[in-house]
Amino acid sequence: MAKTRTQFMCLECGTAHERHMGRCPDCGTFNSLKEHRLAPQPSQPRTIRQSSPPVAVPIEQVDASEGDRIVTGLSEVDRVLGGGLVPGCGLLISGEPGIGKSTLLLQIAQTVSRQGKRFLYVTGEESAAQVRLRSDRIGAAGSELWLHSGCDLGSIEELIDQNQPVVVGIDSIQTICWDQIPAGAGGVTQVREVASRLLAMARNVGFPILMVGHVTKDGTVAGPRTLEHMVDAVLQFEGERGHSLRILRALKNRFGSTEEVGIFEMCADGLKEVDNPSGLLLSSRHGSSPGSATAAILEGTRPLLVEIQALVTPAAHGAPARKPSGIDAGRLSMLAAVLEKRLGIPLGDCDIHANVVGGVKLKGTAADLALAAAILSSFHDRSLPKDVIFAGEVGLLGEVRPVPGTRQRLEEASRLGFHSACVAPGSIDGSGPEGMRIHEIEELQTLAARFIQ
Ligand code: TYD
Ligand code: MG
């Protein structure tokens, strides 16, 4: 017989603890734990078979087939997933509010349903009518797209039992509530319990489940963070509000690489897959103005050209300001310090604003050389040649180092009409792409001498 369980729930952060404590170890609030008796409950979701005796088998006898993948039909999503959804898998689509997660899930639901596969779309945030209106606006749904507007986990489990969907989408996991847990929807305990029951059901019945989860910029309102280890894949949807570019990145993927990214543009009628992201990003380039340099970066395995802008002005108030956007603040300070020390330019008396155009966030160090070139260009008020791209890491001594995938970066640049490239010595074997002039830059002094002075 199932036993009655007792938990101590923090009224402040919603976390459940096994024993009583004077202070909640999760949020640090004093005297916030309150005792709750949980109703007796079956220990497993209803669709799970009672556990069988433990077995171990030799590795070669283990069935390693993933089953037939379910292609979503959105090629950028399939690329990130490594070829489609694996039956029984659990997937988290995370991102900041307003970035486009619901739109992405709905578009996946549309393309899956158009293949005649039933997609159960559970919306806990919007009414079914709102979802229908959005769906009509952004594309065509197949007749197998089924909507349920509600937040109750029991009803969702029943609906899945009845309707036997091929794929299930939940928008969002924070809104779904299991009445066996006293804490309100969105609390860490609720989110974890609800997700674990849905994931167990998905695994046993064999349907893939896509769960949307909101994450704030610093990741603190953290339902989804606690889910990351429970699911098979975490797809993070990134972008800047006010910019249309969106990047879907696999932070974790048990069924494929985490190197692939999907690139979309948010348009008035939904998300469009972007074949030529560099073209989109450079479309408004001001290459001939001082302070602009083009960096060749890699997003996953895809080369991407982005415009980096810097504005260097005399410091307005005492301490110099460093204002990066899309660039790591530490990296900007470091480059300014290296430029000051190695080239003797007085950046310590200057404010520096630096920006990546188009809402891309730079990761890694491959754009160092472009950023240094943009800062130099703005400081001296001299434009860089418009058809040159930069790819290289800058060290503390002002030396320029090769970055991985340089040839791919140069080929992308050549495709987009760039005729010269600045890279570290030894970055590529042999010559560069046809018609492209390669400048080998050993250190920042060489860069300044060749392009600025
Ligand atoms: P949404 O998918 O609701 O974001 P999330 O679920 O991550 O909170 O989309 C939010 C924004 O996207 C909204 O501000 C409007 C914009 N948007 C478009 O620009 N075009 C569209 O076709 C749709 C559906 C949304
Ligand atoms: Mg939403």
Tab-separated table of C-alpha atoms in Angstrom, residues 101-373:
chain	number	residue	atom	x	y	z
A	101	LYS	CA	9.480	29.790	-28.590
A	102	SER	CA	5.712	29.450	-29.003
A	103	THR	CA	5.994	30.458	-32.645
A	104	LEU	CA	8.696	27.848	-33.235
A	105	LEU	CA	6.701	25.104	-31.492
A	106	LEU	CA	3.595	25.995	-33.496
A	107	GLN	CA	5.524	25.918	-36.761
A	108	ILE	CA	6.942	22.500	-35.862
A	109	ALA	CA	3.376	21.390	-35.047
A	110	GLN	CA	2.198	22.669	-38.436
A	111	THR	CA	4.878	20.911	-40.470
A	112	VAL	CA	4.515	17.633	-38.530
A	113	SER	CA	0.726	17.683	-38.882
A	114	ARG	CA	0.945	18.431	-42.596
A	115	GLN	CA	2.671	15.047	-42.977
A	116	GLY	CA	-0.503	13.435	-41.570
A	117	LYS	CA	1.094	12.816	-38.168
A	118	ARG	CA	-1.001	13.802	-35.171
A	119	PHE	CA	0.526	16.599	-33.088
A	120	LEU	CA	-1.090	17.384	-29.739
A	121	TYR	CA	-0.304	21.022	-28.917
A	122	VAL	CA	-1.017	21.810	-25.271
A	123	THR	CA	-1.164	25.497	-24.480
A	124	GLY	CA	-1.260	26.581	-20.884
A	125	GLU	CA	-0.694	30.242	-21.699
A	126	GLU	CA	-3.028	31.052	-24.558
A	127	SER	CA	-6.558	30.065	-25.493
A	128	ALA	CA	-7.102	27.592	-28.329
A	129	ALA	CA	-8.629	30.451	-30.350
A	130	GLN	CA	-5.492	32.565	-29.976
A	131	VAL	CA	-3.330	29.678	-31.137
A	132	ARG	CA	-5.656	29.069	-34.104
A	133	LEU	CA	-5.418	32.750	-35.114
A	134	ARG	CA	-1.638	32.707	-34.897
A	135	SER	CA	-1.505	29.453	-36.810
A	136	ASP	CA	-3.640	30.881	-39.632
A	137	ARG	CA	-1.361	33.890	-39.805
A	138	ILE	CA	1.946	32.060	-39.987
A	139	GLY	CA	1.202	29.075	-42.169
A	140	ALA	CA	-1.009	26.142	-42.888
A	141	ALA	CA	-1.747	23.516	-40.279
A	142	GLY	CA	-2.666	19.962	-41.228
A	143	SER	CA	-5.940	18.483	-39.926
A	144	GLU	CA	-3.863	16.382	-37.510
A	145	LEU	CA	-2.850	19.410	-35.439
A	146	TRP	CA	-4.913	19.050	-32.255
A	147	LEU	CA	-5.107	21.793	-29.659
A	148	HIS	CA	-5.755	21.599	-25.952
A	149	SER	CA	-5.865	24.711	-23.844
A	150	GLY	CA	-5.382	23.828	-20.163
A	151	CYS	CA	-2.929	23.405	-17.335
A	152	ASP	CA	-3.949	20.196	-15.590
A	153	LEU	CA	-1.452	17.360	-15.883
A	154	GLY	CA	-4.100	14.669	-15.246
A	155	SER	CA	-6.188	15.902	-18.206
A	156	ILE	CA	-3.124	16.046	-20.439
A	157	GLU	CA	-2.207	12.455	-19.584
A	158	GLU	CA	-5.779	11.375	-20.309
A	159	LEU	CA	-5.795	13.216	-23.634
A	160	ILE	CA	-2.554	11.560	-24.670
A	161	ASP	CA	-4.025	8.150	-23.761
A	162	GLN	CA	-7.169	8.841	-25.783
A	163	ASN	CA	-5.755	10.574	-28.836
A	164	GLN	CA	-2.499	8.686	-29.323
A	165	PRO	CA	-0.564	11.620	-30.790
A	166	VAL	CA	2.659	11.000	-32.733
A	167	VAL	CA	4.277	14.092	-31.164
A	168	VAL	CA	3.290	16.159	-28.104
A	169	GLY	CA	4.178	19.831	-27.531
A	170	ILE	CA	3.717	21.618	-24.196
A	171	ASP	CA	3.738	25.428	-24.055
A	172	SER	CA	4.959	26.027	-21.440
A	173	ILE	CA	6.058	23.465	-18.852
A	174	GLN	CA	5.915	26.188	-16.157
A	175	THR	CA	2.148	26.539	-16.570
A	176	ILE	CA	1.289	22.870	-16.081
A	177	CYS	CA	0.137	21.803	-12.644
A	178	TRP	CA	-0.173	18.438	-10.931
A	179	ASP	CA	-2.818	18.554	-8.235
A	180	GLN	CA	-0.913	16.069	-6.058
A	181	ILE	CA	1.656	18.760	-5.309
A	182	PRO	CA	0.673	21.633	-3.052
A	183	ALA	CA	3.093	24.221	-4.502
A	184	GLY	CA	1.720	26.465	-7.244
A	185	ALA	CA	2.463	26.174	-10.958
A	186	GLY	CA	5.895	27.411	-11.981
A	187	GLY	CA	7.627	26.444	-8.714
A	188	VAL	CA	10.711	24.303	-9.008
A	189	THR	CA	9.006	21.263	-7.446
A	190	GLN	CA	5.966	21.468	-9.730
A	191	VAL	CA	8.027	21.927	-12.857
A	192	ARG	CA	10.301	19.027	-11.976
A	193	GLU	CA	7.512	16.619	-11.047
A	194	VAL	CA	5.302	17.513	-14.009
A	195	ALA	CA	8.189	17.152	-16.420
A	196	SER	CA	9.355	13.862	-14.960
A	197	ARG	CA	5.870	12.333	-15.306
A	198	LEU	CA	5.476	13.571	-18.873
A	199	LEU	CA	8.964	12.378	-19.811
A	200	ALA	CA	8.321	8.952	-18.287
A	201	MET	CA	5.068	8.708	-20.237
A	202	ALA	CA	6.781	9.766	-23.477
A	203	ARG	CA	9.500	7.161	-22.999
A	204	ASN	CA	7.042	4.360	-22.245
A	205	VAL	CA	4.484	5.140	-24.917
A	206	GLY	CA	7.158	6.168	-27.440
A	207	PHE	CA	6.168	9.675	-28.540
A	208	PRO	CA	8.623	12.569	-28.625
A	209	ILE	CA	7.686	15.425	-26.325
A	210	LEU	CA	8.732	19.051	-26.849
A	211	MET	CA	8.481	21.242	-23.789
A	212	VAL	CA	8.838	25.007	-23.882
A	213	GLY	CA	10.511	26.616	-20.863
A	214	HIS	CA	11.115	30.296	-20.151
A	215	VAL	CA	14.539	31.313	-18.928
A	216	THR	CA	15.470	34.839	-17.939
A	217	LYS	CA	18.766	36.420	-19.009
A	218	ASP	CA	20.633	35.338	-15.874
A	219	GLY	CA	18.831	31.989	-15.727
A	220	THR	CA	17.503	32.667	-12.231
A	221	VAL	CA	13.770	31.992	-12.601
A	222	ALA	CA	14.963	28.544	-13.001
A	223	GLY	CA	12.344	25.926	-13.638
A	224	PRO	CA	13.959	24.958	-16.954
A	225	ARG	CA	17.512	24.957	-15.647
A	226	THR	CA	16.554	22.130	-13.290
A	227	LEU	CA	15.105	20.234	-16.263
A	228	GLU	CA	18.223	20.305	-18.367
A	229	HIS	CA	19.590	17.092	-16.890
A	230	MET	CA	16.237	15.274	-17.211
A	231	VAL	CA	15.663	15.745	-20.939
A	232	ASP	CA	17.507	14.211	-23.895
A	233	ALA	CA	18.099	17.488	-25.687
A	234	VAL	CA	18.033	21.165	-24.803
A	235	LEU	CA	17.484	23.564	-27.672
A	236	GLN	CA	18.143	27.159	-26.757
A	237	PHE	CA	16.439	29.816	-28.837
A	238	GLU	CA	18.494	33.009	-28.848
A	239	GLY	CA	18.308	36.467	-30.309
A	240	GLU	CA	17.946	40.089	-29.383
A	241	ARG	CA	14.566	41.730	-29.144
A	242	GLY	CA	14.401	44.415	-31.778
A	243	HIS	CA	16.474	42.286	-34.172
A	244	SER	CA	14.979	39.665	-36.409
A	245	LEU	CA	17.788	37.095	-36.336
A	246	ARG	CA	17.156	34.015	-34.188
A	247	ILE	CA	19.581	31.179	-33.529
A	248	LEU	CA	18.532	27.722	-32.351
A	249	ARG	CA	21.401	26.019	-30.596
A	250	ALA	CA	21.613	22.543	-29.054
A	251	LEU	CA	23.116	22.953	-25.579
A	252	LYS	CA	22.733	19.236	-25.037
A	253	ASN	CA	21.842	16.533	-27.525
A	254	ARG	CA	21.880	12.823	-26.744
A	255	PHE	CA	20.991	11.977	-30.350
A	256	GLY	CA	23.263	14.246	-32.351
A	257	SER	CA	25.922	16.901	-32.352
A	258	THR	CA	25.790	20.084	-30.334
A	259	GLU	CA	27.768	21.835	-33.072
A	260	GLU	CA	24.871	22.484	-35.426
A	261	VAL	CA	22.795	25.634	-35.195
A	262	GLY	CA	19.559	26.588	-36.911
A	263	ILE	CA	19.215	30.152	-38.162
A	264	PHE	CA	15.871	31.908	-38.564
A	265	GLU	CA	14.512	35.339	-39.248
A	266	MET	CA	11.450	36.458	-37.274
A	267	CYS	CA	9.097	38.023	-39.822
A	268	ALA	CA	5.586	39.380	-39.587
A	269	ASP	CA	4.285	35.969	-40.674
A	270	GLY	CA	6.380	33.747	-38.453
A	271	LEU	CA	9.880	32.330	-38.498
A	272	LYS	CA	11.604	31.957	-41.852
A	273	GLU	CA	14.579	29.656	-42.318
A	274	VAL	CA	17.608	31.600	-43.465
A	275	ASP	CA	19.861	30.059	-46.133
A	276	ASN	CA	22.243	32.983	-46.355
A	277	PRO	CA	22.614	34.448	-42.854
A	278	SER	CA	25.807	36.368	-43.691
A	279	GLY	CA	23.995	38.132	-46.530
A	280	LEU	CA	21.175	39.049	-44.134
A	281	LEU	CA	23.589	40.309	-41.462
A	282	LEU	CA	25.692	42.366	-43.839
A	283	SER	CA	22.778	43.833	-45.774
A	284	SER	CA	22.907	47.097	-43.837
A	285	ARG	CA	26.692	47.274	-43.498
A	286	HIS	CA	28.408	50.623	-43.223
A	287	GLY	CA	31.758	49.198	-44.248
A	288	SER	CA	33.256	52.459	-45.428
A	289	SER	CA	32.838	54.343	-42.132
A	290	PRO	CA	35.593	54.491	-39.496
A	291	GLY	CA	34.958	51.980	-36.701
A	292	SER	CA	33.499	49.186	-38.840
A	293	ALA	CA	35.206	45.812	-39.436
A	294	THR	CA	33.844	42.508	-40.720
A	295	ALA	CA	34.529	39.390	-38.646
A	296	ALA	CA	34.295	35.841	-39.933
A	297	ILE	CA	32.946	33.796	-37.031
A	298	LEU	CA	31.647	30.230	-36.718
A	299	GLU	CA	28.224	29.473	-35.279
A	300	GLY	CA	28.485	25.764	-34.593
A	301	THR	CA	29.935	24.488	-37.835
A	302	ARG	CA	28.543	27.332	-39.945
A	303	PRO	CA	30.652	30.288	-40.969
A	304	LEU	CA	28.962	33.629	-40.493
A	305	LEU	CA	30.123	37.120	-41.416
A	306	VAL	CA	29.158	39.871	-39.005
A	307	GLU	CA	29.868	43.580	-38.881
A	308	ILE	CA	31.579	44.764	-35.706
A	309	GLN	CA	31.333	48.438	-34.873
A	310	ALA	CA	33.375	50.409	-32.367
A	311	LEU	CA	33.097	53.993	-31.255
A	312	VAL	CA	36.045	55.456	-29.376
A	313	THR	CA	35.563	58.865	-27.791
A	314	PRO	CA	37.329	60.876	-25.048
A	315	ALA	CA	36.171	59.615	-21.642
A	316	ALA	CA	33.204	61.638	-20.507
A	317	HIS	CA	33.534	61.148	-16.754
A	318	GLY	CA	36.755	60.080	-15.090
A	319	ALA	CA	37.024	56.317	-15.431
A	320	PRO	CA	36.810	55.146	-19.040
A	321	ALA	CA	33.614	53.296	-19.950
A	322	ARG	CA	33.535	49.990	-21.823
A	323	LYS	CA	30.094	49.378	-23.305
A	324	PRO	CA	29.860	46.150	-25.281
A	325	SER	CA	26.742	44.761	-26.913
A	326	GLY	CA	26.908	41.158	-28.137
A	327	ILE	CA	30.555	41.071	-27.010
A	328	ASP	CA	31.983	39.783	-23.741
A	329	ALA	CA	32.826	42.774	-21.532
A	330	GLY	CA	36.043	41.158	-20.276
A	331	ARG	CA	37.229	40.527	-23.823
A	332	LEU	CA	36.625	44.159	-24.799
A	333	SER	CA	38.555	45.446	-21.765
A	334	MET	CA	41.385	43.023	-22.441
A	335	LEU	CA	41.705	44.080	-26.089
A	336	ALA	CA	41.652	47.762	-25.126
A	337	ALA	CA	44.418	47.126	-22.582
A	338	VAL	CA	46.533	45.204	-25.101
A	339	LEU	CA	46.096	47.943	-27.736
A	340	GLU	CA	47.115	50.561	-25.190
A	341	LYS	CA	50.158	48.667	-23.984
A	342	ARG	CA	51.471	47.350	-27.318
A	343	LEU	CA	50.589	50.237	-29.616
A	344	GLY	CA	50.843	53.017	-27.060
A	345	ILE	CA	47.463	54.523	-27.893
A	346	PRO	CA	45.808	56.167	-24.864
A	347	LEU	CA	42.618	54.105	-24.679
A	348	GLY	CA	42.715	54.505	-20.888
A	349	ASP	CA	41.408	58.035	-21.502
A	350	CYS	CA	38.685	56.910	-23.893
A	351	ASP	CA	35.181	55.475	-23.690
A	352	ILE	CA	34.668	52.517	-25.994
A	353	HIS	CA	31.288	51.371	-27.279
A	354	ALA	CA	31.363	48.158	-29.297
A	355	ASN	CA	28.515	46.383	-30.999
A	356	VAL	CA	27.833	43.350	-33.175
A	357	VAL	CA	25.303	44.358	-35.808
A	358	GLY	CA	22.194	42.198	-36.173
A	359	GLY	CA	21.856	40.933	-32.605
A	360	VAL	CA	24.478	38.160	-32.833
A	361	LYS	CA	26.299	37.345	-29.610
A	362	LEU	CA	29.977	36.601	-30.097
A	363	LYS	CA	31.262	33.416	-28.513
A	364	GLY	CA	34.919	32.497	-28.369
A	365	THR	CA	37.828	34.605	-29.469
A	366	ALA	CA	37.851	34.464	-33.277
A	367	ALA	CA	36.463	37.996	-33.619
A	368	ASP	CA	39.282	39.541	-31.516
A	369	LEU	CA	41.182	40.732	-34.568
A	370	ALA	CA	38.092	42.343	-36.112
A	371	LEU	CA	37.246	44.066	-32.837
A	372	ALA	CA	40.804	45.354	-32.460
A	373	ALA	CA	40.685	46.616	-36.053
